[in-house]
Each structure stands twice: as C-alpha cells, then as structure tokens.
Amino acid sequence: MPDATHPYRRRAGAARRVLVVDDGTLIRIYYRKALERSGFGVDEAVNGIEAMEKLLSGHFDLVIVDINMPKMDGLSFLRALRAQPEIGSLPAIVTSTESAEHDRDAARAAGANFYLTKPVSEDSLVLHAAVLTGASA
Amino acid sequence: MTVLVEMDAIHLKGDCPVDEAEIVLQALLANPGLPVDWSECEGLHTAVLQVLMAARATLTGSPRDQFLRLRVAAALSSQAEA
Amino acid sequence: MTPLLRQFLDEGRGLIQEATRHLLVLEREGESREGTAIVFRAFHTLKGSSGLFEVGAMTRMLHVAEDLLAGIREGRTVIGAGLVDALLACLDQVGQWLDTLEASGELPDGADRDADSLISTLRSAAGLGGPAVRDGGSPAPQAGAADAGADFLAAFGEGERREALRLLREAGPGAGILAIRYEPRAGCFFDGDDPLELFRGLPGLAAFRIEAGSPWPVLEEFDPFSCSLVFRALAVGQEERVRNAFRLVSDQVRIVPLDLEMPEGPAVRKGTAVADAVIAEQVRLLHMPGCPRPEVAGRIGSAAAAVINVLLYEGRQDDVGAVEMAADEALAKADPRILSAAILRMAEHRRAEHRLAEGGASAASAPLTAAAGQDQDTVRTGAAQRVLRVDEARVDHLMRLVGEMAVAKNGLEWLVRSSGADDATVRRLQDLHGTLDRLTREMHGAVLRIRMLPLRQVFQSFPRLVRDLSNRLGKPVRLVLEGEDAEADKAIVEQLFEPVLHLVRNSLDHGVEAQEHRRTAGKPNEATLTLRGFQSRGQIIVEVEDDGRGIDAAAIRRRAVERGLLDAAAAAELTDEDAVQLVFAPGLTTAEAVSELSGRGVGMDAVRAAVEKTGGSVTVRSRPGQGTTVRLALPLTLSSVRILTVQAGGRRLGVPMDVVSQTIRLPRGQIRRVKEHEVFVLRDRVIPVVELSRLLGLESPVRSAGEDARLLVVEVDGRVAGVEVDGFAERLDAVLRPMDGLLSGIHGYLGTTLLGNGEVLLVLDLKEILR
C-alpha cells in the first residue's frame, strides 16, 4: 500500500522524463527528437524487459509503449508495471498502428492511461506527453 | 569508401550515392541489429534511405547535414510499420 | 455540427462584418493602403477557411474577389462604388450560404450558378473581361480543388499546418500553400532520379513525410533499387516555382494549391481537448472490470497521477487536493470507483469553468455570446472578458424556477404565521424567510443580467443599410453611432431592430431634405444621422436623430383634422410639441410624395405598436428646419410577472402571483358574518373576505348558497385577506406594460399585458387596492 510515498504525487520542480519503448529505431528517434525539442528528458528501451529495468533504476514521469514488440510486448509489460509497488502508478500511453477498438480495450484492460494510434504527429505526441506529465502549459 | 562496418555500428560517411544502397543492405543483412551511425553522413540517396527504412535500422547520431537532421529524420516518423 | 464548422461559421460571420465595415470606409474615405489590406485579409481568410469544407462555389467566388482585391492593393484595379457594391453582394451571398450551411450542412443547389453570376458581376465591376480568365492566364480554380486539398491536408498534423501558415504569413504576395504528393516510379532510380534531393532543394518546405508505399518485404527479398516510397509535403511559395521544381517528374507528382488558412487559436483549445480526453479515459480505465488484484493499486495510482497531471498542466492546483484524497481512499479500500466518482465531480466543475473561458476566445454570433462584443476588434481587445455561451432556453428555465421559488417563499411566510409555533421559532423562521426573500430577489436580478446584450447587436447592421438607402435616395448621409455598449435584455435588444429600421428609413426618406434643398437652407450637403443608445432611469433609450427639415406641426394638425382624429378646435389647442406626437397615430403621414421606401403612412404607428408591445414608449421632438429626434424608451428587461387570471364582475383580470399565498374553494357556509365583515377561518386564523368586484366598483353576481366561494388568500403589508372572485382561470408569465396614455390616471392597476389572442388584460395592484 503506497500510502507514505504517494506515487501519484509529483515531485515538484523535477524535469519531466519520458521513457519511449518501441522496437522501431526510427520511431524512437522521432519521439526522442520531438520530446527533447519540447524540453522533456527522454530515454529509450527496445522492449518491455529493458523498459522495466530502466524504470526500476531511474525516475520517469511517463512511459510511451508500443503494443507490438519482440520479447515482452507492450501489454504484458504494462500489466507487470501496474503490479510493481514502487512504480506501478506511472502514467502510460500505449501506441499501436491498429486503431481497432479491441486494441484500445486491451490497452485499457492492461492499465493504459491513454491510447494513441500511429502515426502520431509531433504535436499530438508532445501535447499528450505534456498533459499526462503535468508539464506547464 | 563511405560505408564502414565497425564493431559498434555501420557508419555512413560523407555522401552516400545510389550504388551504396546494395552495400548498406548487405552490411545490414550480415549484421542484424547493428545500429547505423549517420552522424557523419552528408548526403543520402533515396535508395539508401529506403534500405534503412526497410531494415528498420537503428539510426544513431545526428547528421551535420541540416536537411537530413531536421527533415528526413522527422519525415520518417510516419513509417508506421516500425 | 463539427467544432471546426462551428468555428468557421462564427468566424466567417465576423469576417463578413469586418469586411463590410471597412469596404464602407474605403468607399467613403477613398482608398487607403491599410483599409484595402484589412478587406483583402478578410476575404483571404474567408476563402482560405472555406477550403476546409465542401463549399466549392463559395471558395471559387471568394477566390475571384480576393484576386480583385489583390489587384486593388497592387494598384492594378481602382476601387469604385460599382466594385464595392459587387464585393458587398459577394459578402451577402456568403452570409446566406453560411446560414444554409449551418442549417443543412451544405450549400444550396443553385450555389454554383449564383457564384458564377457574382463572379461575372465582380469582373465587370472591376472592368475585367470574360468570366473565366484569371489575370495571370492560369486556369480558374476548379470547384473541387479546395475539397481535394482538404483530403491532402488530412495527412498532416496541426503543427505542420501551423508551420505552413507561419511561412505563408512571412511569404511575399502571390505565395500560397501547396500540398505535394510524390509517388516515384519503381524504376526511377535507374532514370537517375533522387526524389529526396528534389525536396532538399525545395524552398518553403513546411512539412515533409516519407512513407512506405506498401509493406516492406523481408530484408533478404528486398530490392534496394526498386523505389516504393511515397513522399508527402506542404510547401509555401509561388505555385509556378514549386511546379517547376518537379517538372521532370510531373507525371508522378500531384500538386494541389490549398489556400489553407487556419486561425491561431486552436492550439490552446486542442490542449483542452486532449485534457478532456485524458480525464475521460481515466474514468473508463477505473471502470474497466476484471482488474487482477495485484494491479489494482497501480491502476488507481496511475489514473490519479494522470488526472493530477492534467490539473497541473492546466494550472488548476486547487482541484488536486480532492483528487488526491479520493485516490488515498480508493487505494485504502482497493476500490477504483471512489476515485472515478471524484474525477467526475472535478470534471464537472472544470467543464463549467472551461465553458466560461471558451466563450471569450471565440467571436461567436450566438446571441448570448455577443455580450463580449460582436465586433471583432472588441473581441480582440477585450480578450480578458470571459463570456459564456448558453442556450437561451436554459436561462428562461432558470428564470421560471426563480419565479416558482418566489411563490414557494410566499407560502413559507404564510405557514410561519399560521404555524402556532413559539415566538422564538417564529422569529427564527421569519429571519430565514427574510434571507430567502433577499436571495430570491438577488437571484432574479442576476438571472436578468445574464440576458443582457449590448445595443451593438442592433446598431451594427446600420452602416450597411444606411449606405444602401443613401445611395438609392441620392442623399449623402453620414451615420454616427453612439452608446453601442449600452445593454438591455436580449429580447428587448432584438425587438429594437425593426422599429429602428423604420425610423431610419423615415429619417432618410422624409426627414433629410434633397440635396438642393439642403443647399438653399445653408446646410452641409451631407446629412448626419445619429443612432444613440443609453440607459436612463431603468430604461434603455434609443434615439434616432437627423438634421433634416423637422416635422411641420401645422401640417400634422391639418392632417389629423382631415382624418377625423380630432376636431379643429382641439387641434389648435395642442402645442407644437404635442401635435407632432400625432405622427404615431395610425394612418397619418405628412410626406407629400409617396416614396418607394417608406410607403404611405406605414411606419410610425407600426413603430409605436412594436415599442409598446414590449412595455415601452415612443416620443418625437422636432426642431423645424433643424431636425427630428425620435426617442424609444424601453424597459431594460422584459421582466415577466407570473400572473393568475381571475373572473370578477364579468371581467377577466390579472393578479400577480407574488402576493397570492394560495387559492381555495370554500363551501359558502364557512363564511360567517362578524359585525359588518365577512370572515372565514383558515388554520385557526380569522381572515376577512372581500369581494373583488365590489372593490373595483363592478357589479357582483348573485351567488347561490350551494356554490363554493373561490378565494385568493392574499397577504399585503402583513395583513391577510381572502379576496373572493367569480372564478380562476389560467396562470401565465406576462410582460407588464405600464399604464400610460389614456390609462395613466387610473389607480389600482400594475399595468396591462397583451394576451395571445390580442386581448388586453388589466393586471391588478392588489397591494394598492387592499391598503
């Protein structure tokens, strides 16, 4: 029970850090550029296992994770994340090329806080990241 | 010589003309998962770019060439299959 | 209706007004660089935004108008009355189309024909030849081009479009936004093509995308020399230059001019839309069934974090605490719904505030929004002023509820007095009643103020109208508007237009002299017509003043006698001031000629009727040889009164409900005589009975003993009375007109109201009657 740490309470003043989890290199580059241009700190992971390692070893405000990845896919990763006592409350955006409603439902069932359909425009990415991390408007 | 395969990455240097598409493709096939460092790339023929896209290559570094850095990198975002 | 269309309609109407106003200024004051630029800009933006919708005819026509304006700006074409007329006609047409678009979502059937006809009007007014040849010799834009452009546009995000607009603003004249789709032939590399290089050399590149034309094969089977890419781009510049850059591959490329014009506002609102969506998503997430136990805390925590971050993003720190508390409780009980309920409550609150803020950002034509000023300039300068857009019916509903509350409150007072409770309790209840009474009255006032609109709403139509009238009559007129910010109830403001229009027509037609007469009278050639608005003693005053010939009191007297309105002696006794008021009498006109504009004798009595219907009055002041001022005085609010209609002495009368605490039917046997008074007992209180017909000096009917008495229990100044009537009829909300004219000397009445069937209902002032 995370009563003392209040994981959903932001630490004031900390820079917003986003972990981008996607097996597509170009996508990661694109997300990184876009987010960095808007002042976010960005780290990357190519699959769920790497992502979990990074999340456990550093502070992040948001994770953006693709639904389809080798090794640990996005949804399995998300369920594992939500079950973590320390970092389970991290807001997560799930991305996928499918806009099908069942993907969206699957993401929600796995505990996603938002769902974006690829391709994600730079504006949309930055805006959603800003809203979900509480970056000042 | 503008395509160099080294231990850490496949390096694209200077201008990469159309005939190097085949070389880059072979390098990627021979070294699956090896990232492509394009920080010293100054020109990229469409054919070479297409190989990088098809291989879903991991691009590292930031090219000095403004067009590649600002336009091409961002333009690839719409490559939905990544 | 999509928000985008809503915005287009609102902004479109604003732009039409802006363009109209400045066209009139241009015509009056001659060409000015600045004025031309503003008009050009308005047409340009109209045309550009229209490209986002399937309104090919509108876009096409505006395109031609814009070209002409560009010509004026560059000194190729001279602006004259003919061209101003044509441009105004264009704006009228666009206005009509916007209405149709709003009603039906599309342009009317004949739109293309109308566009063609206006295009040729525009061209001939500008002294240009045939209908379809553009200045540059390039073909006229296709009706469907803009629609195709919108398709192209869909591929690009908001940020990319904005970048294109930014470049467009920086670009010189003649630049446009071009959407490019380039799908190179598979064998293009062997032709020596390098598509990427074409874009490298392209000036004004605003957005650029590279996509796979088909899914990639496995790498082993990939042919590196077969091109399967698709390039999309937005470029800003001269169409010819862009086409030139792709001339060698013109068979593989499509270039569509977009005329994309998007307001800068949406970015802010988009953030709000994202925030809305994120909040809604958290509620759905929390309601998602079947969450494995170990994930519950993470789910609750992440939803809380997401919502809190939205609040921080929006700077709503105040709401964070409530969400945190709910999240703590939800975590403790492992129940996500506790949090979702709190989020919904917070969202409600947040939405209400956003609605407030949003109104201020959009210059809308929706009636209540106009409180911020319909005028674009006012909206811009008054950005801090927050305006709420609400459905009028909701305000009316609120008003009715306040009315019902007042009635309930009256009932409470009665109950307190008759409850038989101890003094201390009664005092406390009375205090409470006093508070309720004050709050009810304040609420009433507050609701009335919601409905206030500035007179600008009415005045803004007149520059255009006066211009047209003045042209038609050949009388040059300068229009002066004063006090456009004065406010009155929406219903009053809206009802002002017709009467004011009548008065303006009358002034121009009859008041203002023909030019030669003005010259002989030593007056300036150009007449001055003033529309003036202000508040005075709880009324909204609108004056229409001209500097024309005034009204000939002698002629009015003569005419009134001829018409049999009064005899010669009575007419002679009237002062000039009183005599001129006779213009409001039905069927009296003084103009010697029957003019096309006002017709014979129509107008002034219609004005009076319209004004009196809303409880107002109209007076005229004439200064012979110097001008006429007609003054409309209307109530600030159409404060409707809840009225019970009753029968008494064979008449129908109105009684305001606010003094009536109840209506009862009583067996006549229960009315007793005590000394000379009739009384009855109601909840242990002895209450005197008075007969309404007798109070009013009317004949009272003979009552049979078996018939129930019908009583209004009325409380005035702490005294309770039973007022007997012959029957109760319906309850209604009525707008009271003060007792004036013939009735002004009669006491005992609050005023009159017009019933739906045209009958006039007298409304009693029971307080005065019973006192």
mmCIF file with all atom_site columns, C-alpha atoms in Angstrom, chain C residues 286-358:
data_model
loop_
_atom_site.group_PDB
_atom_site.id
_atom_site.type_symbol
_atom_site.label_atom_id
_atom_site.label_alt_id
_atom_site.label_comp_id
_atom_site.label_asym_id
_atom_site.label_entity_id
_atom_site.label_seq_id
_atom_site.pdbx_PDB_ins_code
_atom_site.Cartn_x
_atom_site.Cartn_y
_atom_site.Cartn_z
_atom_site.occupancy
_atom_site.B_iso_or_equiv
_atom_site.pdbx_formal_charge
_atom_site.auth_seq_id
_atom_site.auth_comp_id
_atom_site.auth_asym_id
_atom_site.auth_atom_id
_atom_site.pdbx_PDB_model_num
ATOM 1  C CA . LEU C 1 286 ? -11.181 2.879  -13.468 1.00 0.00 ? 286 LEU C CA 1
ATOM 2  C CA . HIS C 1 287 ? -14.462 1.353  -14.555 1.00 0.00 ? 287 HIS C CA 1
ATOM 3  C CA . MET C 1 288 ? -12.781 -1.401 -16.549 1.00 0.00 ? 288 MET C CA 1
ATOM 4  C CA . PRO C 1 289 ? -13.864 -4.675 -14.973 1.00 0.00 ? 289 PRO C CA 1
ATOM 5  C CA . GLY C 1 290 ? -11.672 -7.632 -14.138 1.00 0.00 ? 290 GLY C CA 1
ATOM 6  C CA . CYS C 1 291 ? -8.532  -5.958 -12.895 1.00 0.00 ? 291 CYS C CA 1
ATOM 7  C CA . PRO C 1 292 ? -6.189  -8.537 -11.354 1.00 0.00 ? 292 PRO C CA 1
ATOM 8  C CA . ARG C 1 293 ? -5.751  -7.819 -7.664  1.00 0.00 ? 293 ARG C CA 1
ATOM 9  C CA . PRO C 1 294 ? -2.016  -7.021 -7.784  1.00 0.00 ? 294 PRO C CA 1
ATOM 10 C CA . GLU C 1 295 ? -2.636  -4.393 -10.485 1.00 0.00 ? 295 GLU C CA 1
ATOM 11 C CA . VAL C 1 296 ? -5.425  -2.511 -8.708  1.00 0.00 ? 296 VAL C CA 1
ATOM 12 C CA . ALA C 1 297 ? -3.159  -0.178 -6.773  1.00 0.00 ? 297 ALA C CA 1
ATOM 13 C CA . GLY C 1 298 ? -1.124  0.627  -9.860  1.00 0.00 ? 298 GLY C CA 1
ATOM 14 C CA . ARG C 1 299 ? -4.244  1.290  -11.870 1.00 0.00 ? 299 ARG C CA 1
ATOM 15 C CA . ILE C 1 300 ? -5.740  3.606  -9.265  1.00 0.00 ? 300 ILE C CA 1
ATOM 16 C CA . GLY C 1 301 ? -2.411  5.320  -8.708  1.00 0.00 ? 301 GLY C CA 1
ATOM 17 C CA . SER C 1 302 ? -1.698  5.849  -12.390 1.00 0.00 ? 302 SER C CA 1
ATOM 18 C CA . ALA C 1 303 ? -5.179  7.196  -13.076 1.00 0.00 ? 303 ALA C CA 1
ATOM 19 C CA . ALA C 1 304 ? -4.797  9.574  -10.144 1.00 0.00 ? 304 ALA C CA 1
ATOM 20 C CA . ALA C 1 305 ? -1.372  10.615 -11.391 1.00 0.00 ? 305 ALA C CA 1
ATOM 21 C CA . ALA C 1 306 ? -2.732  11.194 -14.904 1.00 0.00 ? 306 ALA C CA 1
ATOM 22 C CA . VAL C 1 307 ? -5.638  13.318 -13.693 1.00 0.00 ? 307 VAL C CA 1
ATOM 23 C CA . ILE C 1 308 ? -3.485  15.276 -11.276 1.00 0.00 ? 308 ILE C CA 1
ATOM 24 C CA . ASN C 1 309 ? -1.051  15.951 -14.075 1.00 0.00 ? 309 ASN C CA 1
ATOM 25 C CA . VAL C 1 310 ? -3.867  17.210 -16.280 1.00 0.00 ? 310 VAL C CA 1
ATOM 26 C CA . LEU C 1 311 ? -4.812  19.598 -13.492 1.00 0.00 ? 311 LEU C CA 1
ATOM 27 C CA . LEU C 1 312 ? -1.228  20.739 -13.096 1.00 0.00 ? 312 LEU C CA 1
ATOM 28 C CA . TYR C 1 313 ? -0.944  21.146 -16.858 1.00 0.00 ? 313 TYR C CA 1
ATOM 29 C CA . GLU C 1 314 ? -3.936  23.430 -16.758 1.00 0.00 ? 314 GLU C CA 1
ATOM 30 C CA . GLY C 1 315 ? -2.743  25.249 -13.657 1.00 0.00 ? 315 GLY C CA 1
ATOM 31 C CA . ARG C 1 316 ? -5.662  24.000 -11.573 1.00 0.00 ? 316 ARG C CA 1
ATOM 32 C CA . GLN C 1 317 ? -3.705  23.236 -8.413  1.00 0.00 ? 317 GLN C CA 1
ATOM 33 C CA . ASP C 1 318 ? -6.816  23.889 -6.338  1.00 0.00 ? 318 ASP C CA 1
ATOM 34 C CA . ASP C 1 319 ? -8.523  20.776 -7.581  1.00 0.00 ? 319 ASP C CA 1
ATOM 35 C CA . VAL C 1 320 ? -5.568  18.485 -6.913  1.00 0.00 ? 320 VAL C CA 1
ATOM 36 C CA . GLY C 1 321 ? -6.316  18.005 -3.246  1.00 0.00 ? 321 GLY C CA 1
ATOM 37 C CA . ALA C 1 322 ? -9.737  16.485 -3.790  1.00 0.00 ? 322 ALA C CA 1
ATOM 38 C CA . VAL C 1 323 ? -8.378  14.001 -6.316  1.00 0.00 ? 323 VAL C CA 1
ATOM 39 C CA . GLU C 1 324 ? -5.529  13.053 -4.014  1.00 0.00 ? 324 GLU C CA 1
ATOM 40 C CA . MET C 1 325 ? -7.855  12.445 -1.116  1.00 0.00 ? 325 MET C CA 1
ATOM 41 C CA . ALA C 1 326 ? -10.126 10.311 -3.217  1.00 0.00 ? 326 ALA C CA 1
ATOM 42 C CA . ALA C 1 327 ? -7.122  8.407  -4.527  1.00 0.00 ? 327 ALA C CA 1
ATOM 43 C CA . ASP C 1 328 ? -5.929  7.729  -0.962  1.00 0.00 ? 328 ASP C CA 1
ATOM 44 C CA . GLU C 1 329 ? -9.332  6.404  -0.041  1.00 0.00 ? 329 GLU C CA 1
ATOM 45 C CA . ALA C 1 330 ? -9.640  4.386  -3.225  1.00 0.00 ? 330 ALA C CA 1
ATOM 46 C CA . LEU C 1 331 ? -6.232  2.834  -2.579  1.00 0.00 ? 331 LEU C CA 1
ATOM 47 C CA . ALA C 1 332 ? -7.060  2.060  1.035   1.00 0.00 ? 332 ALA C CA 1
ATOM 48 C CA . LYS C 1 333 ? -10.281 0.307  0.065   1.00 0.00 ? 333 LYS C CA 1
ATOM 49 C CA . ALA C 1 334 ? -8.897  -1.003 -3.229  1.00 0.00 ? 334 ALA C CA 1
ATOM 50 C CA . ASP C 1 335 ? -11.987 0.466  -4.904  1.00 0.00 ? 335 ASP C CA 1
ATOM 51 C CA . PRO C 1 336 ? -11.310 2.342  -8.168  1.00 0.00 ? 336 PRO C CA 1
ATOM 52 C CA . ARG C 1 337 ? -14.839 3.756  -8.251  1.00 0.00 ? 337 ARG C CA 1
ATOM 53 C CA . ILE C 1 338 ? -14.189 6.036  -5.327  1.00 0.00 ? 338 ILE C CA 1
ATOM 54 C CA . LEU C 1 339 ? -11.585 7.767  -7.439  1.00 0.00 ? 339 LEU C CA 1
ATOM 55 C CA . SER C 1 340 ? -13.670 7.785  -10.606 1.00 0.00 ? 340 SER C CA 1
ATOM 56 C CA . ALA C 1 341 ? -16.554 9.423  -8.768  1.00 0.00 ? 341 ALA C CA 1
ATOM 57 C CA . ALA C 1 342 ? -14.238 12.158 -7.528  1.00 0.00 ? 342 ALA C CA 1
ATOM 58 C CA . ILE C 1 343 ? -12.830 12.626 -11.020 1.00 0.00 ? 343 ILE C CA 1
ATOM 59 C CA . LEU C 1 344 ? -16.313 13.017 -12.451 1.00 0.00 ? 344 LEU C CA 1
ATOM 60 C CA . ARG C 1 345 ? -17.177 15.629 -9.864  1.00 0.00 ? 345 ARG C CA 1
ATOM 61 C CA . MET C 1 346 ? -13.983 17.514 -10.559 1.00 0.00 ? 346 MET C CA 1
ATOM 62 C CA . ALA C 1 347 ? -14.562 17.243 -14.319 1.00 0.00 ? 347 ALA C CA 1
ATOM 63 C CA . GLU C 1 348 ? -17.990 18.780 -13.988 1.00 0.00 ? 348 GLU C CA 1
ATOM 64 C CA . HIS C 1 349 ? -16.538 21.746 -12.179 1.00 0.00 ? 349 HIS C CA 1
ATOM 65 C CA . ARG C 1 350 ? -13.694 22.033 -14.650 1.00 0.00 ? 350 ARG C CA 1
ATOM 66 C CA . ARG C 1 351 ? -16.004 21.886 -17.659 1.00 0.00 ? 351 ARG C CA 1
ATOM 67 C CA . ALA C 1 352 ? -18.170 24.630 -16.278 1.00 0.00 ? 352 ALA C CA 1
ATOM 68 C CA . GLU C 1 353 ? -15.139 26.869 -15.982 1.00 0.00 ? 353 GLU C CA 1
ATOM 69 C CA . HIS C 1 354 ? -13.904 25.949 -19.400 1.00 0.00 ? 354 HIS C CA 1
ATOM 70 C CA . ARG C 1 355 ? -17.194 26.847 -20.929 1.00 0.00 ? 355 ARG C CA 1
ATOM 71 C CA . LEU C 1 356 ? -16.793 30.218 -19.339 1.00 0.00 ? 356 LEU C CA 1
ATOM 72 C CA . ALA C 1 357 ? -13.312 30.648 -20.707 1.00 0.00 ? 357 ALA C CA 1
ATOM 73 C CA . GLU C 1 358 ? -14.108 29.298 -24.116 1.00 0.00 ? 358 GLU C CA 1
#
